[in-house]
Coordinates of C-alpha atoms and ligand atoms in Angstrom, one line a residue:
Chain A
M134 CA 0.0 0.0 0.0
V135 CA 0.9 3.6 -0.3
L136 CA 0.8 5.8 2.8
V137 CA 0.5 9.6 2.9
Y138 CA 1.0 11.5 6.2
S139 CA 1.4 15.2 7.1
D140 CA 0.4 17.0 10.2
N141 CA -0.5 19.9 7.9
K142 CA -3.8 19.2 6.1
K143 CA -3.1 21.4 3.1
L144 CA 0.3 19.8 2.5
G145 CA -1.3 16.3 3.1
F146 CA -3.8 17.0 0.3
E147 CA -1.0 18.0 -2.1
L148 CA 0.8 14.7 -1.4
L149 CA -2.4 12.8 -2.0
N150 CA -2.2 13.8 -5.6
K151 CA 1.1 12.0 -6.1
G152 CA 0.1 9.2 -3.7
R153 CA -3.0 8.5 -5.8
E154 CA -1.0 8.4 -8.9
L155 CA 1.6 6.0 -7.4
A156 CA -1.1 3.8 -5.9
D157 CA -3.0 3.5 -9.2
M158 CA 0.2 2.7 -11.1
L159 CA 1.2 0.1 -8.5
N160 CA -2.3 -1.2 -8.2
K161 CA -2.3 -0.6 -4.5
T162 CA -4.6 1.0 -1.9
L163 CA -3.9 4.6 -0.7
V164 CA -3.9 5.0 3.0
S165 CA -3.6 8.1 5.2
V166 CA -3.4 8.8 8.9
I167 CA -4.8 11.6 11.0
I168 CA -3.1 11.7 14.4
G169 CA -4.8 13.5 17.2
K170 CA -8.4 14.5 17.5
D171 CA -11.2 12.2 16.4
D172 CA -12.6 14.2 13.5
E173 CA -14.6 12.3 10.9
K174 CA -15.2 15.4 8.9
D175 CA -11.5 15.6 8.4
A176 CA -11.3 12.0 7.5
E177 CA -14.0 12.4 4.9
E178 CA -12.2 15.3 3.4
Y179 CA -9.1 13.0 3.0
I180 CA -11.3 10.5 1.1
Y181 CA -12.7 13.2 -1.2
H182 CA -9.1 14.1 -2.0
G183 CA -8.2 10.6 -3.1
V184 CA -7.6 8.3 -0.1
D185 CA -9.1 4.8 0.1
K186 CA -8.6 4.2 3.8
V187 CA -8.1 6.8 6.6
Y188 CA -6.9 5.9 10.0
I189 CA -7.8 8.2 12.9
A190 CA -5.1 7.5 15.4
E191 CA -6.2 8.9 18.8
T192 CA -3.6 10.2 21.1
E193 CA -3.6 12.2 24.3
H194 CA -1.4 14.9 22.8
Q195 CA -2.7 17.5 20.3
E196 CA 0.8 18.8 19.9
F197 CA 3.1 16.9 17.6
K198 CA 5.5 14.6 19.4
V199 CA 7.9 12.9 17.1
E200 CA 8.8 9.9 19.3
E201 CA 5.1 8.9 19.7
Y202 CA 4.0 9.8 16.2
T203 CA 6.9 7.7 14.8
E204 CA 5.6 4.7 16.7
I205 CA 2.0 5.2 15.5
L206 CA 3.2 5.3 11.9
I207 CA 5.2 2.2 12.4
N208 CA 2.0 0.4 13.5
V209 CA 0.0 1.6 10.5
I210 CA 2.9 0.8 8.1
Q211 CA 3.2 -2.7 9.4
E212 CA -0.5 -3.3 9.6
N213 CA -1.0 -2.3 6.0
N214 CA 2.3 -3.6 4.6
C215 CA 3.0 -0.2 3.1
E216 CA 5.8 -0.1 0.6
V217 CA 5.8 3.7 -0.3
V218 CA 5.4 6.3 2.5
L219 CA 5.1 10.0 1.5
I220 CA 5.5 12.5 4.3
G221 CA 4.9 16.3 4.1
S222 CA 8.3 18.1 4.4
N223 CA 7.5 20.7 6.9
K224 CA 9.7 20.8 10.0
S225 CA 7.8 18.1 11.8
G226 CA 7.7 15.8 8.8
K227 CA 11.4 16.3 8.3
E228 CA 12.3 15.1 11.8
L229 CA 9.7 12.3 11.7
A230 CA 10.7 10.7 8.4
P231 CA 14.4 9.9 9.3
R232 CA 13.5 8.7 12.8
L233 CA 10.9 6.4 11.2
A234 CA 13.4 5.2 8.5
A235 CA 16.0 4.4 11.2
K236 CA 13.5 2.4 13.2
L237 CA 12.4 0.5 10.1
K238 CA 16.1 0.1 8.9
T239 CA 15.1 1.6 5.6
G240 CA 15.9 4.4 3.2
C241 CA 14.6 7.9 3.3
I242 CA 14.8 10.7 0.7
T243 CA 14.0 14.2 2.0
D244 CA 12.7 17.2 0.2
S245 CA 12.0 15.4 -3.1
T246 CA 10.7 17.6 -5.9
N247 CA 10.2 14.9 -8.5
I248 CA 9.0 11.3 -8.0
Y249 CA 8.4 8.8 -10.7
L250 CA 8.1 5.1 -11.4
Q251 CA 10.1 3.5 -14.2
G252 CA 8.8 -0.1 -14.5
N253 CA 8.3 -0.9 -10.8
I254 CA 11.3 1.1 -9.6
L255 CA 10.7 4.3 -7.8
F256 CA 13.0 7.3 -8.4
A257 CA 13.1 10.5 -6.4
E258 CA 15.0 13.6 -7.3
R259 CA 16.2 16.2 -4.8
V260 CA 18.2 19.4 -5.0
V261 CA 21.7 19.1 -3.6
Y262 CA 24.8 21.4 -3.2
S263 CA 22.7 24.5 -2.5
G264 CA 21.0 24.2 -5.8
N265 CA 24.0 23.5 -7.9
A266 CA 22.8 20.0 -8.8
V267 CA 19.9 17.5 -8.7
A268 CA 20.5 14.0 -7.3
V269 CA 18.5 11.2 -8.8
E270 CA 18.0 8.5 -6.2
Q271 CA 16.6 5.0 -6.0
F272 CA 15.8 2.7 -3.1
N273 CA 17.2 -0.8 -2.3
S274 CA 14.9 -1.2 0.7
K275 CA 11.3 -1.1 1.7
P276 CA 9.3 0.8 2.8
Q277 CA 10.5 3.7 0.6
I278 CA 10.1 6.9 2.6
I279 CA 10.1 10.2 0.8
T280 CA 9.4 13.7 2.2
I281 CA 7.9 16.3 -0.1
P282 CA 7.9 20.1 0.4
P283 CA 4.8 22.3 0.1
R284 CA 3.6 23.4 -3.3
V285 CA 5.4 20.7 -5.3
F286 CA 2.1 19.1 -6.2
D287 CA -1.4 20.6 -6.5
P288 CA -4.1 18.9 -4.5
L289 CA -6.6 16.9 -6.6
P290 CA -10.0 18.6 -6.7
A291 CA -12.3 17.3 -4.0
D292 CA -14.8 14.7 -5.2
E293 CA -17.6 14.4 -2.6
K294 CA -18.9 11.2 -4.2
R295 CA -15.8 9.3 -3.4
H296 CA -16.1 6.5 -0.8
G297 CA -13.5 5.1 1.5
D298 CA -13.0 3.4 4.8
I299 CA -12.5 5.2 8.1
V300 CA -10.6 3.2 10.8
K301 CA -10.5 4.6 14.3
K302 CA -7.8 3.1 16.4
K303 CA -5.9 3.8 19.6
F304 CA -2.4 2.6 19.2
D305 CA -0.7 1.5 22.4
V306 CA 2.7 3.3 22.0
K307 CA 5.4 4.1 24.4
K308 CA 5.1 7.6 25.9
S309 CA 7.9 9.9 25.0
S310 CA 10.0 11.0 28.0
S311 CA 10.3 14.6 26.6
K312 CA 7.8 17.2 27.7
I313 CA 6.4 20.2 25.9
L314 CA 6.6 23.2 28.2
D315 CA 5.5 26.0 26.0
V316 CA 4.3 26.8 22.4
Q317 CA 4.6 30.3 21.2
E318 CA 3.4 31.6 17.8
M319 CA 6.3 33.2 16.1
R320 CA 6.3 36.8 15.2
S321 CA 4.9 37.0 11.8
E322 CA 4.0 39.8 9.5
G323 CA 1.6 37.6 7.6
V324 CA 3.5 37.6 4.4
N325 CA 3.6 34.5 2.2
V326 CA 6.6 34.7 0.0
E327 CA 6.1 31.2 -1.3
D328 CA 2.9 32.2 -3.1
A329 CA 4.0 35.7 -4.2
E330 CA 4.2 36.6 -7.9
I331 CA 6.5 39.5 -7.4
I332 CA 9.1 39.8 -4.6
V333 CA 11.4 42.7 -3.8
S334 CA 14.1 41.5 -1.4
C335 CA 16.5 43.4 0.8
G336 CA 19.9 42.4 2.2
R337 CA 22.8 43.8 4.2
G338 CA 23.2 46.6 1.7
F339 CA 20.6 48.5 3.8
R340 CA 22.1 50.6 6.6
K341 CA 19.2 50.7 9.0
K342 CA 15.8 49.2 9.6
E343 CA 13.8 52.3 8.5
D344 CA 15.5 52.2 5.1
I345 CA 13.6 49.0 4.3
K346 CA 10.7 51.3 3.4
L347 CA 12.5 51.8 0.1
V348 CA 11.8 48.2 -0.9
E349 CA 8.3 48.3 0.6
E350 CA 7.6 51.3 -1.7
L351 CA 8.8 49.5 -4.7
A352 CA 6.9 46.4 -3.8
E353 CA 3.8 48.6 -3.4
V354 CA 3.9 50.0 -6.9
L355 CA 4.4 46.5 -8.3
K356 CA 1.5 44.1 -8.2
G357 CA 2.3 41.5 -5.6
K358 CA 3.5 43.8 -2.7
T359 CA 5.7 41.2 -1.2
V360 CA 9.0 42.0 0.6
G361 CA 11.6 39.3 1.0
C362 CA 15.0 39.4 2.6
S363 CA 18.3 37.6 3.0
R364 CA 19.2 35.7 6.2
P365 CA 21.0 38.4 8.1
I366 CA 18.0 40.8 7.9
A367 CA 15.7 38.2 9.6
A368 CA 18.1 36.1 11.6
D369 CA 20.7 38.4 12.9
L370 CA 19.3 42.0 12.7
K371 CA 15.7 40.9 13.1
W372 CA 14.5 43.8 11.0
L373 CA 11.9 41.6 9.4
S374 CA 10.1 38.5 10.7
E375 CA 11.3 35.0 9.5
D376 CA 8.4 34.7 7.1
H377 CA 10.3 37.1 4.8
W378 CA 13.5 35.0 4.8
I379 CA 14.5 33.5 1.5
G380 CA 17.2 30.9 0.9
L381 CA 18.5 27.4 1.8
S382 CA 17.4 27.7 5.4
G383 CA 14.5 30.0 4.7
H384 CA 11.7 29.9 2.2
K385 CA 12.0 28.7 -1.4
V386 CA 10.3 31.0 -3.8
K387 CA 9.5 31.1 -7.5
P388 CA 7.9 34.4 -8.3
K389 CA 7.6 35.8 -11.9
L390 CA 9.8 38.6 -10.9
Y391 CA 12.5 38.7 -8.1
I392 CA 14.3 42.0 -7.4
A393 CA 17.3 41.6 -5.1
C394 CA 18.5 44.9 -3.5
G395 CA 21.7 45.1 -1.6
I396 CA 22.1 41.3 -1.6
S397 CA 25.5 39.8 -2.4
G398 CA 24.1 36.6 -3.9
Q399 CA 25.8 33.9 -1.8
I400 CA 24.9 30.4 -2.9
Q401 CA 22.6 29.9 0.2
H402 CA 20.5 32.8 -0.9
I403 CA 20.4 31.8 -4.5
A404 CA 19.2 28.3 -3.4
G405 CA 16.0 29.9 -2.3
M406 CA 15.2 32.0 -5.4
R407 CA 16.9 30.3 -8.3
D408 CA 13.6 29.1 -9.8
S409 CA 12.3 32.7 -10.1
G410 CA 11.2 33.9 -13.5
T411 CA 13.0 37.1 -14.1
V412 CA 15.7 38.2 -11.7
V413 CA 16.8 41.8 -11.2
A414 CA 19.8 42.8 -9.0
I415 CA 20.7 46.2 -7.6
N416 CA 24.1 46.3 -6.0
K417 CA 26.9 48.8 -5.8
D418 CA 29.6 46.2 -6.3
P419 CA 30.1 45.3 -10.0
E420 CA 31.7 42.1 -8.9
A421 CA 28.8 41.0 -6.7
L422 CA 27.9 37.4 -7.3
I423 CA 24.2 38.2 -7.5
F424 CA 24.8 39.6 -11.0
K425 CA 25.7 36.2 -12.2
S426 CA 22.3 35.0 -11.2
A427 CA 20.4 38.0 -12.6
D428 CA 18.7 38.7 -15.9
Y429 CA 19.0 42.5 -15.4
G430 CA 21.3 44.4 -13.1
I431 CA 22.0 47.9 -12.1
V432 CA 25.4 48.6 -10.6
G433 CA 24.7 51.5 -8.2
D434 CA 23.9 52.7 -4.8
L435 CA 20.5 51.3 -3.8
Y436 CA 19.7 54.6 -2.0
E437 CA 19.8 56.4 -5.4
V438 CA 18.5 53.6 -7.6
L439 CA 15.5 52.4 -5.6
P440 CA 13.6 55.8 -5.4
K441 CA 14.2 56.3 -9.1
L442 CA 13.1 52.8 -10.1
T443 CA 10.0 53.1 -8.0
N444 CA 9.1 56.4 -9.6
A445 CA 9.8 55.2 -13.1
I446 CA 7.6 52.1 -12.6
K447 CA 4.9 54.2 -11.2
E448 CA 5.0 56.4 -14.3
K449 CA 5.1 53.4 -16.6
M450 CA 2.1 51.7 -15.0
K451 CA -0.1 54.8 -15.1
Chain B
M83 CA 28.2 16.0 31.2
N84 CA 29.4 13.7 28.5
M85 CA 28.8 15.2 25.1
I86 CA 29.3 13.9 21.6
V87 CA 29.3 16.3 18.7
C88 CA 28.7 14.7 15.3
A89 CA 30.6 16.6 12.6
K90 CA 30.7 16.1 8.9
Q91 CA 33.4 17.0 6.4
V92 CA 31.7 18.6 3.3
V93 CA 32.7 20.2 0.1
D94 CA 32.6 24.0 0.2
V95 CA 29.5 24.4 -2.0
S96 CA 30.5 28.0 -2.9
E97 CA 33.6 26.6 -4.6
I98 CA 31.8 24.1 -6.8
K99 CA 32.4 24.7 -10.5
I100 CA 30.1 23.6 -13.3
D101 CA 31.4 21.6 -16.2
P102 CA 30.6 23.8 -19.2
N103 CA 30.1 20.7 -21.4
T104 CA 27.9 18.5 -19.3
G105 CA 26.4 21.1 -17.0
K106 CA 27.2 18.9 -14.1
P107 CA 29.0 20.0 -10.9
L108 CA 32.7 19.2 -10.7
L109 CA 33.2 17.8 -7.2
S110 CA 36.7 16.5 -7.2
G111 CA 39.3 19.0 -6.0
V112 CA 36.8 21.2 -4.3
P113 CA 38.1 22.4 -0.9
Q114 CA 36.7 20.6 2.1
K115 CA 35.4 22.1 5.3
I116 CA 33.4 21.3 8.4
S117 CA 29.7 21.6 7.7
D118 CA 28.9 25.1 9.0
I119 CA 26.2 24.2 11.5
D120 CA 28.3 21.5 13.1
K121 CA 30.5 24.4 14.3
N122 CA 27.5 25.8 16.0
A123 CA 26.9 22.4 17.6
M124 CA 30.5 22.4 18.8
E125 CA 30.2 25.9 20.2
E126 CA 27.1 25.0 22.1
A127 CA 28.9 22.0 23.6
I128 CA 31.8 24.2 24.7
K129 CA 29.5 26.6 26.4
I130 CA 27.8 23.8 28.2
K131 CA 31.1 22.4 29.3
E132 CA 32.3 25.8 30.5
K133 CA 29.2 25.9 32.8
H134 CA 28.8 22.3 33.9
G135 CA 32.1 20.6 33.2
G136 CA 32.4 17.3 31.3
K137 CA 33.9 16.0 28.2
I138 CA 33.4 16.6 24.5
T139 CA 34.0 14.0 21.9
V140 CA 33.9 14.7 18.2
L141 CA 32.6 11.9 16.0
T142 CA 33.0 11.8 12.2
V143 CA 32.4 9.3 9.6
G144 CA 34.6 10.3 6.7
P145 CA 37.7 9.9 4.6
S146 CA 41.2 10.1 6.2
D147 CA 41.7 13.8 5.4
A148 CA 38.7 14.5 7.7
K149 CA 41.3 14.2 10.5
E150 CA 42.3 17.8 9.6
R151 CA 38.7 18.9 10.2
I152 CA 38.6 17.1 13.5
K153 CA 41.7 19.0 14.5
E154 CA 39.9 22.3 14.0
L155 CA 37.2 21.2 16.4
L156 CA 39.8 20.0 18.9
A157 CA 41.3 23.5 18.7
M158 CA 37.9 25.1 19.3
G159 CA 37.6 23.1 22.5
A160 CA 36.8 19.4 22.0
D161 CA 38.7 16.9 24.2
E162 CA 39.1 14.1 21.7
G163 CA 38.1 13.0 18.3
I164 CA 37.0 9.7 16.7
L165 CA 37.2 9.2 12.9
I166 CA 35.4 6.3 11.5
S167 CA 36.6 5.4 8.0
A168 CA 33.7 5.9 5.6
P169 CA 32.7 2.8 3.6
E170 CA 32.9 3.2 -0.1
N171 CA 29.1 2.9 -0.6
S172 CA 27.1 4.7 2.0
D173 CA 23.9 6.5 2.6
Y174 CA 22.1 7.9 5.6
H175 CA 21.2 4.4 6.8
V176 CA 24.9 3.4 6.7
I177 CA 26.3 6.6 8.2
S178 CA 23.8 6.8 11.0
S179 CA 24.2 3.1 11.9
L180 CA 28.0 3.6 12.2
L181 CA 27.5 6.8 14.3
A182 CA 25.0 5.0 16.6
A183 CA 27.3 2.0 17.0
A184 CA 30.2 4.3 17.8
I185 CA 28.1 6.1 20.4
K186 CA 27.2 2.8 22.0
K187 CA 30.9 1.9 22.0
I188 CA 31.8 5.2 23.7
G189 CA 29.1 4.1 26.2
E190 CA 28.8 7.2 28.4
Y191 CA 26.8 10.0 26.8
D192 CA 24.3 12.5 28.0
L193 CA 24.0 14.9 25.1
I194 CA 24.5 14.1 21.4
L195 CA 24.7 17.3 19.3
C196 CA 24.3 17.5 15.6
G197 CA 23.7 20.3 13.1
E198 CA 20.1 20.8 12.0
A199 CA 21.3 19.8 8.5
S200 CA 24.6 19.5 6.6
I201 CA 25.4 22.3 4.3
D202 CA 26.1 20.1 1.2
L203 CA 23.1 17.9 1.1
F204 CA 20.8 19.7 3.7
S205 CA 18.9 16.6 4.6
G206 CA 18.7 16.7 8.4
Q207 CA 18.5 13.0 8.6
I208 CA 21.4 12.0 10.8
G209 CA 20.2 13.5 14.1
P210 CA 16.7 11.9 14.1
R211 CA 18.1 8.7 12.8
I212 CA 20.7 8.4 15.6
A213 CA 17.9 9.1 18.2
G214 CA 15.7 6.5 16.6
L215 CA 18.5 3.9 16.5
L216 CA 19.4 4.6 20.2
G217 CA 15.8 4.7 21.2
I218 CA 16.1 8.1 22.9
P219 CA 14.3 11.4 22.5
Q220 CA 15.3 14.0 20.0
M221 CA 15.0 17.8 20.0
T222 CA 15.5 19.2 16.6
Y223 CA 16.0 22.8 15.4
A224 CA 17.2 24.1 18.8
Q225 CA 17.8 27.8 18.8
K226 CA 18.5 27.9 22.5
I227 CA 19.6 25.2 25.0
T228 CA 19.6 25.4 28.8
V229 CA 21.2 22.5 30.6
E230 CA 20.2 21.9 34.2
K231 CA 21.3 19.2 36.6
N232 CA 19.1 16.3 35.4
K233 CA 17.5 17.7 32.3
V234 CA 17.9 20.0 29.4
V235 CA 15.4 22.5 28.0
A236 CA 15.5 23.5 24.3
E237 CA 13.7 26.2 22.4
R238 CA 12.9 24.7 19.0
N239 CA 12.2 26.8 15.9
V240 CA 9.6 24.8 14.0
G241 CA 8.9 27.5 11.4
D242 CA 5.7 29.2 12.5
K243 CA 6.1 28.4 16.2
V244 CA 8.7 28.2 18.9
V245 CA 8.2 25.1 21.0
T246 CA 10.0 24.8 24.3
V247 CA 10.7 21.2 25.2
E248 CA 12.3 19.5 28.2
S249 CA 14.0 16.2 28.2
T250 CA 16.0 14.0 30.5
F251 CA 19.4 12.6 29.4
P252 CA 20.5 11.0 27.1
V253 CA 19.0 13.0 24.2
V254 CA 19.9 14.0 20.7
I255 CA 19.7 17.7 20.0
T256 CA 20.1 19.3 16.5
V257 CA 20.9 23.0 16.5
T258 CA 20.2 25.8 14.1
K259 CA 22.8 28.2 12.7
E260 CA 21.2 31.0 14.8
I261 CA 21.9 29.4 18.2
N262 CA 25.3 31.0 18.6
E263 CA 28.4 32.4 16.9
P264 CA 31.2 29.8 16.8
R265 CA 34.5 30.9 18.3
L266 CA 37.7 31.1 16.3
P267 CA 40.5 29.2 18.1
S268 CA 43.6 31.1 19.1
L269 CA 47.0 30.2 17.8
M270 CA 47.8 28.8 21.3
Q271 CA 44.7 26.6 21.1
I272 CA 45.6 25.4 17.6
L273 CA 49.1 24.4 18.7
A274 CA 47.8 22.7 21.9
S275 CA 45.2 20.7 19.9
S276 CA 47.9 18.6 18.3
N277 CA 48.4 16.9 21.6
K278 CA 44.7 15.8 21.8
P279 CA 43.9 12.3 20.7
I280 CA 42.2 11.4 17.5
H281 CA 41.2 7.7 17.4
E282 CA 40.5 5.9 14.2
W283 CA 37.9 3.2 14.2
N284 CA 37.1 0.9 11.3
V285 CA 33.7 -0.3 10.3
E286 CA 34.4 -3.9 11.3
S287 CA 35.1 -2.9 14.8
L288 CA 31.7 -1.4 15.1
I289 CA 29.3 -3.6 13.1
D290 CA 29.2 -7.3 12.6
D291 CA 26.6 -7.7 10.0
E292 CA 26.9 -6.5 6.4
L293 CA 26.0 -2.9 6.1
N294 CA 24.4 -1.9 2.8
P295 CA 23.0 1.4 1.6
C296 CA 19.2 1.6 1.4
V297 CA 19.4 4.5 -1.1
E298 CA 21.6 4.7 -4.1
T299 CA 22.3 7.9 -6.0
V300 CA 22.1 7.0 -9.6
D301 CA 22.9 10.3 -11.2
I302 CA 23.9 13.9 -10.2
K303 CA 22.3 16.2 -12.8
G304 CA 23.4 19.7 -13.4
V305 CA 20.8 22.5 -13.3
S306 CA 20.9 25.1 -15.9
M307 CA 20.5 28.6 -14.6
E308 CA 20.6 30.6 -17.8
R309 CA 20.2 34.2 -17.1
K310 CA 20.4 37.1 -19.5
N311 CA 23.1 38.9 -17.4
I312 CA 22.3 42.3 -18.9
I313 CA 24.1 44.7 -16.5
Y314 CA 23.8 48.5 -16.6
Q315 CA 26.9 50.1 -15.2
D316 CA 27.0 53.8 -16.0
D317 CA 24.3 56.4 -15.8
I318 CA 21.7 55.5 -13.2
D319 CA 18.8 57.4 -14.9
D320 CA 19.5 55.7 -18.2
A321 CA 19.8 52.3 -16.5
V322 CA 16.5 52.7 -14.7
K323 CA 14.8 53.6 -17.9
K324 CA 16.2 50.7 -19.8
L325 CA 15.3 48.3 -17.0
V326 CA 11.8 49.5 -16.8
D327 CA 11.4 49.2 -20.5
S328 CA 12.7 45.6 -20.5
L329 CA 10.4 44.6 -17.6
A330 CA 7.4 46.2 -19.4
K331 CA 8.3 44.3 -22.6
E332 CA 8.4 41.0 -20.6
G333 CA 4.9 41.8 -19.4
L334 CA 6.0 42.0 -15.8
L335 CA 4.5 45.5 -15.1
R336 CA 0.9 44.8 -15.5
Ligands
LIG576 C1 24.1 26.9 6.8 C2 23.8 28.3 6.2 C3 22.5 28.6 5.8 C4 22.3 29.8 5.2 N1 21.0 30.1 4.8 C5 20.7 31.3 4.2 C6 19.4 31.6 3.7 O1 18.5 30.8 3.8 N2 19.2 32.8 3.1 C7 20.2 33.7 3.0 O2 20.0 34.8 2.4 N3 21.5 33.4 3.4 C8 21.7 32.2 4.0 N4 23.0 32.0 4.5 C9 24.0 33.1 4.6 C10 24.6 33.4 3.3 O3 25.8 32.6 3.1 C11 25.1 34.9 3.2 O4 25.9 35.2 4.4 C12 23.9 35.9 3.2 O5 23.0 35.5 2.2 C13 24.4 37.3 3.0 O6 23.3 38.2 3.1 P1 23.4 39.6 2.3 O7 23.6 39.4 0.8 O8 22.2 40.4 2.7 O9 24.6 40.3 2.9 P2 26.1 40.6 2.4 O10 26.7 39.4 1.9 O11 26.8 41.4 3.4 O12 25.9 41.5 1.1 C14 25.5 42.8 1.1 C15 25.6 43.4 -0.3 O13 25.0 44.7 -0.3 C16 25.8 45.4 -1.2 N5 25.7 46.9 -0.8 C17 26.1 47.5 0.3 N6 25.8 48.7 0.4 C18 25.0 49.0 -0.8 C19 24.4 50.1 -1.3 N7 24.4 51.3 -0.6 N8 23.8 50.0 -2.5 C20 23.8 48.8 -3.2 N9 24.4 47.7 -2.7 C21 25.0 47.8 -1.5 C22 27.2 44.9 -1.1 O14 28.0 45.2 -2.2 C23 27.0 43.4 -0.8 O15 27.0 42.7 -2.1 C24 23.3 30.8 5.1 C25 24.6 30.4 5.5 C26 24.9 29.2 6.0 C27 26.3 28.9 6.4
LIG577 N1 29.5 11.6 8.1 C1 29.1 12.2 9.2 N2 29.8 12.1 10.4 C2 29.4 12.7 11.5 N3 28.3 13.4 11.7 C3 27.5 13.6 10.6 C4 27.9 13.0 9.3 N4 26.9 13.3 8.4 C5 26.0 14.1 9.1 N5 26.4 14.3 10.4 C6 25.7 15.1 11.4 O1 24.3 15.1 11.1 C7 23.9 16.5 10.8 C8 22.9 16.5 9.7 O2 23.4 16.1 8.5 P1 22.6 15.6 7.3 O3 21.6 14.6 7.8 O4 23.5 15.2 6.3 O5 21.8 16.9 6.8 C9 25.2 17.2 10.5 O6 25.1 18.6 10.8 C10 26.2 16.5 11.5 O7 26.0 17.0 12.8

């Protein structure tokens, strides 16, 4: 069987698209698990999105606990003899999948962006070396565990006429000895760079926090209104919240237009935006790496260029 | 406090060149370094040792030249190093099995520290795999760690939330790059580190059964990143005008 799991419903539905395709090709059943609250409505929604059999695994914890969730999944995988396991690659999925793989003594491929069957062999591709290359990988073991990031697949449209089984079960798993003391929502400015069509990004080339209004103004005149940033702006200086952060350890984006202002273009930043449509760079250093990754570049002081560019675009769009 | 820091030798990704004919990355001859976030794990271990005392062992599965990397961590403040010779064919299953076996052989451990992910492959598999193999809790993406007498508290950055978790020992913790600023060893420390032991263990001394990879990399493909590279250098007003015209032509200003 093919199993799909994510603690994020939206991501789960995206994975079901691929899960359905693989299950059909392999002539197998598609299974999914909801861990936590007993919610049949949720389970039905999974069925509408392609699942044949949904487990509702009751636990005492609403909050994700990797040690226990791993044990629950092992139970479901063994009970259903699952040979392919797709897990949503958010942070919880990324720490769950390798623990699961270790316990089952099997392979795991994380953050796969392309999965296909050739004959009966499953291949998964993933970006490596900060985006310099793509590794094509294959399993020698089962189950084959793959994690998939958000927005790689679109969810199948819901079909309310679909039928499936709902299995409610309480798995008797060992309690984790770790304790959750506190959960705090992170400061967020409510931006969603991953879905943005146009992103204007800022880096260390800005001298102070107030100056970020220069990118905000440019973003404002462009449709899309999304501001991104390099790691230091969010992680070290904390001028913007982490939801703006683009790169290897931040968000991966693919807007139609990406404008990098005062960003040097280190490989870890490029890793997050290399799939952008058109890339524009503004940097005062003609040798800056970012120009190698840009379609258009202006060598100049962003404090001079940005206000002029904002005005010129405003004029043009009138 | 007995601490084990797992550190990986990686290629310096910013030095990778692309073969102009095949478009594939050229990996041989690229300078090697310690995966960046492993230095953060090391720094955290040193801070804990400074406060609570104890011992720090660096553990690496890698080729023989990884010894040089272990030396850098000894200079930073680790007490001893262990290098496990890397099998020719390996994957995360193989590497983590070796690390877990070595940790069992070391025997006394309270804290196992890893990077949240390695900078070359950025998988984040090893930490959770070791925890799974040893059957102990894991605390991933720690951006702050506080060690107390019989427990450790970690603030975990899980993207949209910060989750504070407490665990008894032993536990695996993976750290983020934000947790600290790794120190640079002084010349004195670098010189003194040559007296610290680095043990070399082979696979056979750790694992009896045959150890085969579960995942095989069948190809490393290049990625084309063709960009127009039209760079305006001189007059800013002129450059802005040309840029706006080009963007308009591409239909991006609607
Ligand atoms: C494990 C790891 C993960 C990482 N993950 C990420 C990540 O996810 N995202 C990320 O962005 N980085 C990441 N980094 C960091 C990355 O390597 C770079 O350090 C970072 O991207 C640099 O940010 P920057 O370009 O804003 O700053 P800098 O490199 O300092 O560049 C500033 C640029 O601004 C230009 N400039 C200065 N003044 C002006 C002016 N007045 N007008 C115009 N231009 C000006 C300068 O010429 C320079 O090119 C990671 C690093 C590591 C080791
Ligand atoms: N070969 C290795 N030897 C020792 N530690 C490793 C090795 N590979 C990975 N690690 C540890 O596991 C972390 C995550 O690596 P990865 O799973 O490759 O992303 C690294 O930051 C290291 O702490």
